[in-house]
GROMACS .gro file of C-alpha atoms in nm:
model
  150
    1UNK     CA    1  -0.138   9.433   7.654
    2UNK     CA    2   0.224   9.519   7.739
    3UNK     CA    3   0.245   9.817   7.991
    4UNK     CA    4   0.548  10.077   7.870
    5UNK     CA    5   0.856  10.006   8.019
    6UNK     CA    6   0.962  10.315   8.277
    7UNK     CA    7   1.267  10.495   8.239
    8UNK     CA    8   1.570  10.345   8.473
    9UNK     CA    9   1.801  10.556   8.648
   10UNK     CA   10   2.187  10.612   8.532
   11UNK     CA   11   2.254  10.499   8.882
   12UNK     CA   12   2.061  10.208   8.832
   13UNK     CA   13   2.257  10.130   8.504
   14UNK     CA   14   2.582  10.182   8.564
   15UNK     CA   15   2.600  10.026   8.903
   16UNK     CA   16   2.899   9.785   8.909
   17UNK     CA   17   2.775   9.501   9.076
   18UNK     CA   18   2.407   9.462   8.890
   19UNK     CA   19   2.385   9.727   8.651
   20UNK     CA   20   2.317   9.633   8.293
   21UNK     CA   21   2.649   9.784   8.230
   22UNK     CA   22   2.806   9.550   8.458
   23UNK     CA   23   2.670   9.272   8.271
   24UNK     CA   24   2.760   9.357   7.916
   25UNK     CA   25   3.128   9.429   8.098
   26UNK     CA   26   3.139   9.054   8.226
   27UNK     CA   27   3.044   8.926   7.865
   28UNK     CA   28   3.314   9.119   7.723
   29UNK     CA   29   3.542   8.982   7.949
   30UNK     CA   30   3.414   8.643   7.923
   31UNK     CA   31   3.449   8.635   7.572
   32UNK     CA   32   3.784   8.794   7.578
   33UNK     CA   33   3.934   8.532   7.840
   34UNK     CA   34   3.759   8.220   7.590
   35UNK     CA   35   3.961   8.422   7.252
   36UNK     CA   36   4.278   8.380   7.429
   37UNK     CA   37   4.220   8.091   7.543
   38UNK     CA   38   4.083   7.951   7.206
   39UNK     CA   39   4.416   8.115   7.002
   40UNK     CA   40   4.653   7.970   7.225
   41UNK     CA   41   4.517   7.612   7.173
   42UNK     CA   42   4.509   7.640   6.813
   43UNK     CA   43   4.809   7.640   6.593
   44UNK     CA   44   4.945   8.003   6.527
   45UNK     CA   45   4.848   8.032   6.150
   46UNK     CA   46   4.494   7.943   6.253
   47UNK     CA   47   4.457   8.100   6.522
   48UNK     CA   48   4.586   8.453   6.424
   49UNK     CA   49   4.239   8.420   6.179
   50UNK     CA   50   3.954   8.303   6.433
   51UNK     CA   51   3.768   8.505   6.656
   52UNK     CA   52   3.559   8.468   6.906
   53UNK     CA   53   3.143   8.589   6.845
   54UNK     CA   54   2.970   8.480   7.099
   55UNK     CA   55   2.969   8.218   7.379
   56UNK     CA   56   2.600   8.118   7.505
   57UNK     CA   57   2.438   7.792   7.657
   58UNK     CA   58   2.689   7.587   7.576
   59UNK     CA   59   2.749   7.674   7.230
   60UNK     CA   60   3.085   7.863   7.118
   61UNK     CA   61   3.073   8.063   6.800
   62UNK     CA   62   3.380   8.134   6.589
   63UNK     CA   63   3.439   8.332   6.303
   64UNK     CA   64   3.691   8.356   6.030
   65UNK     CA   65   3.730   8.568   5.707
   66UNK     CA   66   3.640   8.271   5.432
   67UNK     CA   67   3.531   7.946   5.355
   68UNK     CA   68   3.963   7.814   5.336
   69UNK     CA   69   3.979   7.932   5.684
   70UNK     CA   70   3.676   7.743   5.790
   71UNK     CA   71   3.764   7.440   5.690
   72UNK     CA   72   4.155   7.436   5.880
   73UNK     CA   73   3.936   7.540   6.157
   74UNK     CA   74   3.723   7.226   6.132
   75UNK     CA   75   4.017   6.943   6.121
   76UNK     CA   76   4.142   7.116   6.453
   77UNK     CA   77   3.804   7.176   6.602
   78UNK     CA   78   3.748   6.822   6.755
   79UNK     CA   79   4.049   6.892   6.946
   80UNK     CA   80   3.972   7.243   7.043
   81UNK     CA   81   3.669   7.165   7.202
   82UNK     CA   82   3.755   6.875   7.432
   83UNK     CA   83   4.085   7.115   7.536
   84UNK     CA   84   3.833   7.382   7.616
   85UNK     CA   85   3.621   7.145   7.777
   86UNK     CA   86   3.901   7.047   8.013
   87UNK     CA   87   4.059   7.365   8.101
   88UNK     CA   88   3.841   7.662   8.085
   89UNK     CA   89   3.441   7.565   7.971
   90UNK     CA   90   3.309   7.214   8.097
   91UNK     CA   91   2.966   7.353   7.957
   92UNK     CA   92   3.051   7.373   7.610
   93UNK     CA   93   2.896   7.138   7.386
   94UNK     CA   94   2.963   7.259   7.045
   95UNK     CA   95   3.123   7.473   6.832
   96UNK     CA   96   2.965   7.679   6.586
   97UNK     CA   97   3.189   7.840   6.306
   98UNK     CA   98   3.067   8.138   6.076
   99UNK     CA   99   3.226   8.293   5.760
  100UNK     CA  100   3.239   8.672   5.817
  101UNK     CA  101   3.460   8.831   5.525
  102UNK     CA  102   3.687   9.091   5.581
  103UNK     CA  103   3.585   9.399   5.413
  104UNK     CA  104   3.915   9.560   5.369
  105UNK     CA  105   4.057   9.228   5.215
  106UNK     CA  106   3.769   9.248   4.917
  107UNK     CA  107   3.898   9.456   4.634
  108UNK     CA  108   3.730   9.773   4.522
  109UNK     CA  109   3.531   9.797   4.227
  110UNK     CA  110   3.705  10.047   4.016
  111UNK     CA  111   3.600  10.276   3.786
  112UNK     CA  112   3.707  10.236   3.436
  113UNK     CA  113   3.908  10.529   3.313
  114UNK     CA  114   3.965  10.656   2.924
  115UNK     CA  115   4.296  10.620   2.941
  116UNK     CA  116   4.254  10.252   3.049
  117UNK     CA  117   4.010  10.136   2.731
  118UNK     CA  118   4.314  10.152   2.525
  119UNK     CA  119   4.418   9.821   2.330
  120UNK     CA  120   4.764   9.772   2.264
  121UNK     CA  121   4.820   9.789   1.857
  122UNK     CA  122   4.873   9.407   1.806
  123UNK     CA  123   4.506   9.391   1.927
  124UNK     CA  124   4.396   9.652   1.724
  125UNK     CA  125   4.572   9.475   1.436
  126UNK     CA  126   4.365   9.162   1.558
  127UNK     CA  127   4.041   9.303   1.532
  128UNK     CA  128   4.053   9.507   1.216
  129UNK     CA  129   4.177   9.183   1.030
  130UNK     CA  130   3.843   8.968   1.195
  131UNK     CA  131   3.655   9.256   1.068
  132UNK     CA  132   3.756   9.179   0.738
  133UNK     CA  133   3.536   8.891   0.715
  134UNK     CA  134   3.245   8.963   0.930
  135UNK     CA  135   2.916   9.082   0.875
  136UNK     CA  136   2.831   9.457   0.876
  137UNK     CA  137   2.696   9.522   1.202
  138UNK     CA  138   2.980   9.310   1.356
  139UNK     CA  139   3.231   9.464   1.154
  140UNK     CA  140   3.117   9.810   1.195
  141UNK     CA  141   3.148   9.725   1.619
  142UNK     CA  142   3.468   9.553   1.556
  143UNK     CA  143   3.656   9.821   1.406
  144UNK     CA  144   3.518  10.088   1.673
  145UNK     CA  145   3.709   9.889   1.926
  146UNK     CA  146   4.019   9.852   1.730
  147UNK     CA  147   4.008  10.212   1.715
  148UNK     CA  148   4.131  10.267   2.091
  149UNK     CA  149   4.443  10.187   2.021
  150UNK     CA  150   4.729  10.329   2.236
   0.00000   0.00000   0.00000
């Protein structure tokens, strides 16, 4: 049976040297320093698309916005990770990339206004004459549409 963990003190936590805190500072750095380093290695299109995720037990994760982006990232990533290997992480050992969308490049669903179910008369036109030879229940559905013309 687990025993309930006891509250820790603020001081305890936001110690510099040892506090939790202090470690989840030094991660952010860490990863930081490796997003640099990672953008300056790659070639500026690229690199102005990857970011950083996560760096743990040898494996580096990267992210970019889609699938297209993943794949440039892949041709170059042989030669990203033995560059990283020699100049900032001799403990990396692969290279994970991820496809995280961007949610403000993903268009909006919008919602259809009146004024924007209007057909243009050639349309209209269109319709009414396919309605001509069509059967009832068709032609009855046909001409309802070619009734929103502009």
């Amino acid at each position: 049976m687990m025993r309930p963990k006891r509250p820790k003190e603020l001081a305890q936590l936001i110690n510099l040297n040892t506090g939790a805190l202090a470690k989840l500072q030094h991660g952010a750095q860490q990863i930081t320093q490796i997003n640099q380093a990672v953008r300056a290695l790659l070639p500026e299109l690229i690199s102005k698309q990857v970011t950083v995720a996560n760096y743990r037990e040898g494996i580096l994760v990267l992210t970019v916005p889609s699938a297209g982006w993943a794949q440039r990232l892949r041709f170059a990533q042989s030669m990203l990770l033995s560059q990283l290997r020699k100049q900032h992480l001799p403990g990396l050992s692969t290279i994970n990339v991820q496809i995280v969308p961007n949610k403000s490049i993903v268009p909006k669903r919008t919602q259809v206004t009146g004024q924007s179910r209007m057909i243009s008369p050639s349309t209209a036109e269109q319709l009414r004459a396919l309605a001509d030879h069509a059967p009832a229940e068709l032609k009855k559905q046909l001409l309802k549409l070619a009734n929103r013309e502009k």
